């Protein structure tokens, strides 16, 4: 099977994860795809296939005889789709010989337009796969799953010489928990790649440092007719807190290596209010400064309104994998060679987000990220091409070959 055929099969399986859940995986429906993948791995000849009670799928392709001492290389992708948009009853549109223009997405209000997605012109002549506008597509990251599976099948059936190849499919990446229970030691790889990126020529080994911040405000409610010098309106204090952050440091105003504060959710009234933020920066020193700024604002507001009015909890989510990848730059050099061997121009991109690979790198498994050929993830405009997926498979096979040499 070609990778896109597998993708079309996998997107039929509803695997959306959910935040704020204690169960692992966060949704039991992820087992539907996990069990399917485990059986498929066995069928194509992958060995030691197992799925654990937390829905992590593992398998191994033992090294070709005589290549047992070569580095063991892992390939990892996630099975869940983002809760940002519906992932149920996905109905892809397939457009052969795409003309490079705007595309209406089914009967929905959505369309792919050159205005919003200028790269569409570069996909002219390919077979484009889109949504019908009612769901996301699920190429993030079922495309990565399909490409790893296709690579594995071709390595086995074509008797391509190789070192040990380790395969892992994870749940709950989209809610930041994909690496929580990943068994690095049992996985058995010296190094790995997540296959969870954008265009097929992209290689990523830098990502944001990330933290979540929860601000709680305790107000003091009295009758508004007799509240002078007495009332503390928690909702207004919340607005004051946000206004003390740099107005330009938001996602809508930043790009590339520029960090931000992102207000994700707010609620409140006179008596109490809450603000939920994410903090992001590639630079570790700037990341620390952003956290310290929030703490300083809390201090100022408590001095103004009374100690305990504002409380802040900051929780680190993931760190920039760059410091863990730089001692292993052969991973990037070989990824670039692999992309070039596929006839593409490699492009290194700094991720304005994070991946399982970032956390795995700090768990002892250096793990940069490779492109899948997909675009506009997490929403109805998600799309990918058949040819892009074929290139991604070729990139993976080239990496296998480079580490077997």
Short mmCIF file of C-alpha atoms in Angstrom, two decimals:
data_model
loop_
_atom_site.label_atom_id
_atom_site.label_comp_id
_atom_site.label_asym_id
_atom_site.label_seq_id
_atom_site.Cartn_x
_atom_site.Cartn_y
_atom_site.Cartn_z
CA UNK A 1 0.00 0.00 0.00
CA UNK A 2 1.07 3.58 -0.62
CA UNK A 3 1.16 5.89 2.36
CA UNK A 4 -1.87 7.92 1.29
CA UNK A 5 -3.97 4.74 1.07
CA UNK A 6 -3.12 3.97 4.65
CA UNK A 7 -3.91 7.55 5.66
CA UNK A 8 -7.37 7.32 4.11
CA UNK A 9 -7.93 4.17 6.13
CA UNK A 10 -6.65 5.60 9.41
CA UNK A 11 -8.63 8.85 9.28
CA UNK A 12 -11.84 6.82 9.40
CA UNK A 13 -10.97 5.92 13.00
CA UNK A 14 -12.11 8.50 15.54
CA UNK A 15 -9.12 9.16 17.82
CA UNK A 16 -9.54 12.70 19.16
CA UNK A 17 -7.85 13.14 22.54
CA UNK A 18 -9.28 15.31 25.33
CA UNK A 19 -7.60 17.69 27.73
CA UNK A 20 -8.13 17.71 31.49
CA UNK A 21 -8.67 13.93 31.63
CA UNK A 22 -7.06 11.69 34.23
CA UNK A 23 -7.30 8.51 32.18
CA UNK A 24 -4.42 7.35 29.98
CA UNK A 25 -5.09 7.49 27.15
CA UNK A 26 -7.42 10.45 27.60
CA UNK A 27 -10.00 8.77 25.33
CA UNK A 28 -10.42 5.00 25.09
CA UNK A 29 -11.27 5.29 21.38
CA UNK A 30 -7.55 5.69 20.68
CA UNK A 31 -7.26 1.94 21.32
CA UNK A 32 -9.35 1.37 18.19
CA UNK A 33 -6.51 2.61 16.03
CA UNK A 34 -3.79 1.32 18.34
CA UNK A 35 -5.02 -2.25 18.10
CA UNK A 36 -5.45 -1.91 14.34
CA UNK A 37 -1.87 -0.69 13.95
CA UNK A 38 -0.50 -3.47 16.13
CA UNK A 39 -2.16 -6.07 13.93
CA UNK A 40 -0.95 -4.34 10.77
CA UNK A 41 2.64 -4.25 12.05
CA UNK A 42 2.50 -7.98 12.69
CA UNK A 43 1.04 -8.60 9.24
CA UNK A 44 3.84 -6.80 7.41
CA UNK A 45 6.49 -8.68 9.38
CA UNK A 46 7.51 -6.33 12.20
CA UNK A 47 8.60 -8.28 15.26
CA UNK A 48 8.06 -7.94 19.01
CA UNK A 49 4.86 -5.97 18.40
CA UNK A 50 3.03 -4.95 21.55
CA UNK A 51 0.41 -2.48 22.72
CA UNK A 52 0.44 -1.65 26.40
CA UNK A 53 -2.39 -0.69 28.73
CA UNK A 54 -1.85 3.00 28.03
CA UNK A 55 -2.16 2.59 24.24
CA UNK A 56 1.51 2.86 23.28
CA UNK A 57 2.30 0.65 20.28
CA UNK A 58 5.84 -0.67 19.80
CA UNK A 59 7.56 -2.88 17.26
CA UNK A 60 11.04 -3.80 16.04
CA UNK A 61 12.60 -4.69 12.71
CA UNK A 62 15.79 -6.54 13.72
CA UNK A 63 19.01 -5.52 11.99
CA UNK A 64 20.08 -7.21 8.81
CA UNK A 65 22.65 -9.91 9.52
CA UNK A 66 26.06 -8.27 9.78
CA UNK A 67 24.62 -4.83 10.62
CA UNK A 68 23.78 -5.50 14.26
CA UNK A 69 26.40 -2.99 15.46
CA UNK A 70 24.94 -0.11 13.48
CA UNK A 71 22.96 2.53 15.44
CA UNK A 72 19.42 1.55 16.32
CA UNK A 73 17.13 4.20 14.78
CA UNK A 74 13.58 4.85 15.94
CA UNK A 75 10.60 6.38 14.16
CA UNK A 76 7.69 7.72 16.19
CA UNK A 77 4.28 9.22 15.36
CA UNK A 78 1.09 9.88 17.32
CA UNK A 79 -2.34 8.38 16.76
CA UNK A 80 -4.59 11.01 18.34
CA UNK A 81 -6.01 14.08 16.63
CA UNK A 82 -6.43 17.53 18.11
CA UNK A 83 -9.56 18.45 20.09
CA UNK A 84 -9.54 21.89 18.43
CA UNK A 85 -11.97 20.70 15.74
CA UNK A 86 -14.10 17.62 15.14
CA UNK A 87 -12.22 14.47 14.20
CA UNK A 88 -15.29 12.24 13.89
CA UNK A 89 -16.72 10.99 10.58
CA UNK A 90 -13.85 12.36 8.50
CA UNK A 91 -14.78 12.45 4.81
CA UNK A 92 -11.73 13.40 2.71
CA UNK A 93 -11.89 15.04 -0.71
CA UNK A 94 -9.36 13.70 -3.25
CA UNK A 95 -8.46 16.04 -6.10
CA UNK A 96 -6.23 14.50 -8.80
CA UNK A 97 -4.11 16.86 -10.90
CA UNK A 98 -4.90 19.79 -8.63
CA UNK A 99 -4.89 23.04 -10.61
CA UNK A 100 -3.22 25.17 -7.91
CA UNK A 101 -6.27 27.36 -7.29
CA UNK A 102 -8.88 27.83 -4.58
CA UNK A 103 -10.74 24.74 -3.34
CA UNK A 104 -14.25 24.71 -1.87
CA UNK A 105 -14.44 22.31 1.05
CA UNK A 106 -17.60 20.30 0.49
CA UNK A 107 -20.81 22.13 1.34
CA UNK A 108 -19.22 23.93 4.26
CA UNK A 109 -18.41 27.60 4.72
CA UNK A 110 -14.70 26.84 4.39
CA UNK A 111 -12.36 26.95 1.42
CA UNK A 112 -8.65 26.63 0.74
CA UNK A 113 -7.62 29.90 -0.85
CA UNK A 114 -4.35 31.16 -2.27
CA UNK A 115 -4.86 34.28 -0.20
CA UNK A 116 -4.74 32.30 3.04
CA UNK A 117 -2.39 29.53 1.84
CA UNK A 118 0.02 30.87 -0.82
CA UNK A 119 1.92 27.55 -0.88
CA UNK A 120 -1.04 25.95 -2.69
CA UNK A 121 0.38 27.16 -6.00
CA UNK A 122 3.45 24.97 -5.45
CA UNK A 123 1.20 21.89 -5.17
CA UNK A 124 -0.20 22.29 -8.70
CA UNK A 125 -0.29 18.98 -10.58
CA UNK A 126 -0.29 16.83 -7.47
CA UNK A 127 -3.14 14.81 -6.00
CA UNK A 128 -4.50 16.96 -3.18
CA UNK A 129 -6.31 15.50 -0.18
CA UNK A 130 -8.51 17.88 1.83
CA UNK A 131 -11.40 17.74 4.28
CA UNK A 132 -15.03 18.36 3.34
CA UNK A 133 -15.02 21.29 5.79
CA UNK A 134 -16.94 19.54 8.55
CA UNK A 135 -13.92 17.99 10.32
CA UNK A 136 -10.17 18.18 10.45
CA UNK A 137 -8.35 15.67 8.25
CA UNK A 138 -6.20 13.90 10.81
CA UNK A 139 -3.00 14.02 8.78
CA UNK A 140 -1.57 15.32 12.05
CA UNK A 141 -0.35 12.77 12.71
CA UNK A 142 -1.94 9.85 10.94
CA UNK A 143 0.15 10.82 7.92
CA UNK A 144 3.25 10.20 10.02
CA UNK A 145 1.85 6.86 11.16
CA UNK A 146 1.09 5.89 7.55
CA UNK A 147 4.54 6.92 6.33
CA UNK A 148 6.35 4.96 9.03
CA UNK A 149 4.18 1.92 8.35
CA UNK A 150 4.82 2.17 4.60
CA UNK A 151 8.56 2.59 5.12
CA UNK A 152 8.60 -0.48 7.37
CA UNK A 153 6.72 -2.58 4.83
CA UNK A 154 9.06 -1.56 2.01
CA UNK A 155 12.22 -2.17 4.05
CA UNK A 156 10.98 -5.70 4.82
CA UNK A 157 9.56 -6.67 1.43
CA UNK A 158 12.42 -5.14 -0.58
CA UNK A 159 15.10 -6.63 1.71
CA UNK A 160 16.73 -3.25 2.18
CA UNK A 161 19.84 -3.62 4.38
CA UNK A 162 19.36 -1.87 7.71
CA UNK A 163 20.37 -1.61 11.32
CA UNK A 164 17.81 -2.15 14.06
CA UNK A 165 14.65 -0.13 13.40
CA UNK A 166 12.36 0.70 16.31
CA UNK A 167 8.78 1.84 15.73
CA UNK A 168 6.52 3.64 18.20
CA UNK A 169 3.00 5.04 17.96
CA UNK A 170 1.80 7.16 20.87
CA UNK A 171 -1.52 8.48 22.23
CA UNK A 172 -2.38 11.93 23.61
CA UNK A 173 0.31 14.01 21.89
CA UNK A 174 -2.22 16.71 21.08
CA UNK A 175 -2.96 17.30 24.77
CA UNK A 176 0.72 17.42 25.71
CA UNK A 177 0.95 13.94 27.23
CA UNK A 178 2.30 11.83 24.38
CA UNK A 179 5.65 11.15 26.02
CA UNK A 180 4.35 10.71 29.57
CA UNK A 181 4.52 6.92 29.57
CA UNK A 182 6.79 6.27 26.60
CA UNK A 183 9.18 3.48 27.57
CA UNK A 184 12.47 4.84 26.23
CA UNK A 185 14.57 1.98 27.55
CA UNK A 186 12.34 -0.78 26.21
CA UNK A 187 11.91 1.06 22.90
CA UNK A 188 15.52 0.15 22.23
CA UNK A 189 16.67 2.98 19.96
CA UNK A 190 19.90 4.95 20.23
CA UNK A 191 18.32 7.89 18.41
CA UNK A 192 14.91 8.56 16.88
CA UNK A 193 12.87 10.86 14.71
CA UNK A 194 9.30 11.92 15.22
CA UNK A 195 7.47 12.08 11.89
CA UNK A 196 5.06 14.86 12.78
CA UNK A 197 6.02 17.99 10.86
CA UNK A 198 4.91 20.05 7.90
CA UNK A 199 6.24 20.04 4.34
CA UNK A 200 8.10 16.93 3.24
CA UNK A 201 11.46 18.73 2.99
CA UNK A 202 11.34 20.21 6.49
CA UNK A 203 13.55 19.17 9.41
CA UNK A 204 12.96 20.55 12.89
CA UNK A 205 15.26 20.43 15.90
CA UNK A 206 14.41 23.68 17.65
CA UNK A 207 11.14 24.28 19.47
CA UNK A 208 9.70 26.60 22.06
CA UNK A 209 10.41 26.42 25.74
CA UNK A 210 6.89 26.16 27.09
CA UNK A 211 4.97 26.68 30.31
CA UNK A 212 1.37 27.05 31.38
CA UNK A 213 0.36 29.80 33.81
CA UNK A 214 -2.83 29.93 35.88
CA UNK A 215 -3.71 33.24 37.51
CA UNK A 216 -6.36 33.27 40.24
CA UNK A 217 -7.83 36.51 41.58
CA UNK A 218 -9.82 36.84 44.79
CA UNK A 219 -12.11 39.87 44.84
CA UNK A 220 -14.16 41.52 47.55
CA UNK A 221 -17.81 42.05 46.67
CA UNK A 222 -19.99 44.65 48.39
CA UNK A 223 -23.07 46.56 47.25
CA UNK A 224 -21.97 48.83 44.40
CA UNK A 225 -23.84 51.74 45.95
CA UNK A 226 -21.61 51.73 49.01
CA UNK A 227 -18.39 50.22 47.73
CA UNK A 228 -16.01 53.19 47.56
CA UNK A 229 -12.53 52.21 48.80
CA UNK A 230 -13.90 48.78 49.69
CA UNK A 231 -14.77 46.72 46.61
CA UNK A 232 -12.09 44.77 44.79
CA UNK A 233 -13.54 43.76 41.43
CA UNK A 234 -11.73 40.55 40.53
CA UNK A 235 -12.71 40.80 36.86
CA UNK A 236 -11.15 44.27 36.64
CA UNK A 237 -8.01 43.10 38.43
CA UNK A 238 -7.76 40.31 35.85
CA UNK A 239 -7.95 42.90 33.08
CA UNK A 240 -5.29 44.93 34.86
CA UNK A 241 -3.01 41.89 35.06
CA UNK A 242 -3.30 41.24 31.34
CA UNK A 243 -2.75 44.90 30.49
CA UNK A 244 0.56 44.83 32.38
CA UNK A 245 1.92 42.23 29.93
CA UNK A 246 3.61 43.49 26.72
CA UNK A 247 0.73 44.18 24.30
CA UNK A 248 2.73 43.11 21.26
CA UNK A 249 3.89 39.79 22.68
CA UNK A 250 0.92 37.73 21.52
CA UNK A 251 0.72 34.96 18.89
CA UNK A 252 -1.02 37.30 16.43
CA UNK A 253 1.94 39.69 16.54
CA UNK A 254 4.92 37.33 16.55
CA UNK A 255 6.71 34.94 14.19
CA UNK A 256 9.84 32.81 13.79
CA UNK A 257 11.93 33.07 16.98
CA UNK A 258 9.72 35.65 18.70
CA UNK A 259 8.11 34.48 21.93
CA UNK A 260 4.74 35.37 23.40
CA UNK A 261 2.16 35.25 26.18
CA UNK A 262 -1.08 33.69 24.99
CA UNK A 263 -4.30 34.19 26.96
CA UNK A 264 -6.14 30.93 26.29
CA UNK A 265 -9.10 31.31 28.61
CA UNK A 266 -10.58 33.80 31.06
CA UNK A 267 -13.57 33.81 33.37
CA UNK A 268 -14.78 35.71 36.38
CA UNK A 269 -16.99 38.19 38.16
CA UNK A 270 -16.60 40.62 41.03
CA UNK A 271 -15.80 37.92 43.58
CA UNK A 272 -13.30 35.81 41.66
CA UNK A 273 -11.61 35.56 38.29
CA UNK A 274 -9.10 33.36 36.52
CA UNK A 275 -6.76 33.69 33.56
CA UNK A 276 -5.07 30.77 31.81
CA UNK A 277 -1.96 31.50 29.73
CA UNK A 278 0.68 29.65 27.82
CA UNK A 279 4.19 31.13 27.80
CA UNK A 280 6.50 30.45 24.87
CA UNK A 281 10.05 31.40 23.87
CA UNK A 282 12.88 29.69 22.00
CA UNK A 283 15.51 31.47 24.10
CA UNK A 284 15.83 29.97 27.59
CA UNK A 285 16.89 33.26 29.18
CA UNK A 286 13.94 35.12 27.65
CA UNK A 287 11.68 32.27 28.71
CA UNK A 288 12.82 32.72 32.29
CA UNK A 289 12.30 36.51 32.01
CA UNK A 290 8.72 36.01 30.84
CA UNK A 291 7.96 33.89 33.88
CA UNK A 292 9.63 36.40 36.18
CA UNK A 293 7.60 39.24 34.66
CA UNK A 294 4.38 37.44 35.57
CA UNK A 295 5.62 36.95 39.13
CA UNK A 296 6.52 40.65 39.33
CA UNK A 297 3.04 41.66 38.18
CA UNK A 298 1.53 39.47 40.89
CA UNK A 299 3.75 41.17 43.46
CA UNK A 300 2.69 44.67 42.32
CA UNK A 301 -1.01 43.83 42.32
CA UNK A 302 -0.84 42.24 45.76
CA UNK A 303 0.92 45.33 47.08
CA UNK A 304 -1.90 47.40 45.61
CA UNK A 305 -4.92 45.29 46.59
CA UNK A 306 -3.69 43.18 49.49
CA UNK A 307 -1.62 40.05 49.89
CA UNK A 308 -3.37 36.97 48.51
CA UNK A 309 -5.52 38.87 46.02
CA UNK A 310 -3.60 37.41 43.09
CA UNK A 311 -1.97 33.98 42.98
CA UNK A 312 0.05 32.44 40.18
CA UNK A 313 0.99 28.86 39.36
CA UNK A 314 3.45 28.27 36.52
CA UNK A 315 4.02 24.73 35.27
CA UNK A 316 6.75 23.85 32.80
CA UNK A 317 5.45 21.87 29.82
CA UNK A 318 8.46 21.19 27.60
CA UNK A 319 11.84 22.63 26.70
CA UNK A 320 13.75 23.46 23.54
CA UNK A 321 15.26 20.22 22.27
CA UNK A 322 18.10 22.10 20.58
CA UNK A 323 20.46 21.63 23.53
CA UNK A 324 19.96 17.87 23.37
CA UNK A 325 20.22 17.61 19.57
CA UNK A 326 23.32 19.76 19.07
CA UNK A 327 25.64 17.06 20.52
CA UNK A 328 24.08 14.65 17.98
CA UNK A 329 24.05 16.79 14.85
CA UNK A 330 24.57 13.67 12.72
CA UNK A 331 20.78 13.30 13.08
CA UNK A 332 20.27 16.58 11.26
CA UNK A 333 23.10 16.08 8.77
CA UNK A 334 21.74 12.67 7.77
CA UNK A 335 18.17 13.98 7.59
CA UNK A 336 19.37 16.70 5.20
CA UNK A 337 21.20 14.10 3.08
CA UNK A 338 18.10 11.92 3.03
CA UNK A 339 15.92 14.78 1.81
CA UNK A 340 18.48 15.66 -0.86
CA UNK A 341 18.60 12.05 -2.02
CA UNK A 342 14.83 12.27 -2.52
CA UNK A 343 15.40 15.18 -4.90
CA UNK A 344 14.26 17.91 -2.51
CA UNK A 345 15.95 20.93 -0.95
CA UNK A 346 16.13 20.38 2.83
CA UNK A 347 14.88 23.20 5.02
CA UNK A 348 15.46 23.45 8.76
CA UNK A 349 12.59 25.14 10.56
CA UNK A 350 12.20 26.28 14.17
CA UNK A 351 8.95 24.89 15.56
CA UNK A 352 6.59 27.46 17.01
CA UNK A 353 5.22 24.81 19.30
CA UNK A 354 6.45 21.49 20.60
CA UNK A 355 6.52 17.79 19.78
CA UNK A 356 6.82 14.51 21.63
CA UNK A 357 10.39 14.60 20.34
CA UNK A 358 11.22 17.57 22.55
CA UNK A 359 10.26 15.71 25.71
CA UNK A 360 11.78 12.44 24.52
CA UNK A 361 15.06 14.25 23.90
CA UNK A 362 15.14 15.24 27.56
CA UNK A 363 14.19 11.68 28.53
CA UNK A 364 17.42 10.43 26.95
CA UNK A 365 16.29 9.77 23.37
CA UNK A 366 17.54 12.53 21.01
CA UNK A 367 14.61 12.96 18.67
CA UNK A 368 14.30 15.69 16.01
CA UNK A 369 11.18 16.01 13.85
CA UNK A 370 10.59 15.32 10.15
CA UNK A 371 7.93 16.66 7.79
CA UNK A 372 4.99 14.54 6.68
CA UNK A 373 3.90 16.67 3.72
CA UNK A 374 0.88 18.15 5.50
CA UNK A 375 -0.37 21.70 6.05
CA UNK A 376 -2.85 23.73 8.12
CA UNK A 377 -3.24 21.20 10.88
CA UNK A 378 -5.91 21.24 13.63
CA UNK A 379 -8.76 22.62 11.55
CA UNK A 380 -11.02 22.18 8.53
CA UNK A 381 -8.40 23.55 6.12
CA UNK A 382 -5.94 20.74 6.83
CA UNK A 383 -4.56 19.23 3.62
CA UNK A 384 -1.80 17.01 2.26
CA UNK A 385 -0.72 15.58 -1.09
CA UNK A 386 -0.18 12.00 -2.22
CA UNK A 387 3.19 12.95 -3.66
CA UNK A 388 4.29 14.72 -0.50
CA UNK A 389 3.61 11.57 1.49
CA UNK A 390 5.57 9.49 -1.03
CA UNK A 391 8.53 11.84 -0.61
CA UNK A 392 8.28 11.52 3.17
CA UNK A 393 8.43 7.72 2.90
CA UNK A 394 11.47 8.01 0.65
CA UNK A 395 13.14 10.30 3.19
CA UNK A 396 12.65 7.69 5.93
CA UNK A 397 14.07 4.91 3.77
CA UNK A 398 17.08 7.09 2.93
CA UNK A 399 17.70 7.68 6.65
CA UNK A 400 17.58 3.93 7.28
CA UNK A 401 20.12 3.43 4.50
CA UNK A 402 22.44 6.18 5.74
CA UNK A 403 22.62 4.66 9.22
CA UNK A 404 23.29 1.22 7.75
CA UNK A 405 26.30 2.41 5.77
#
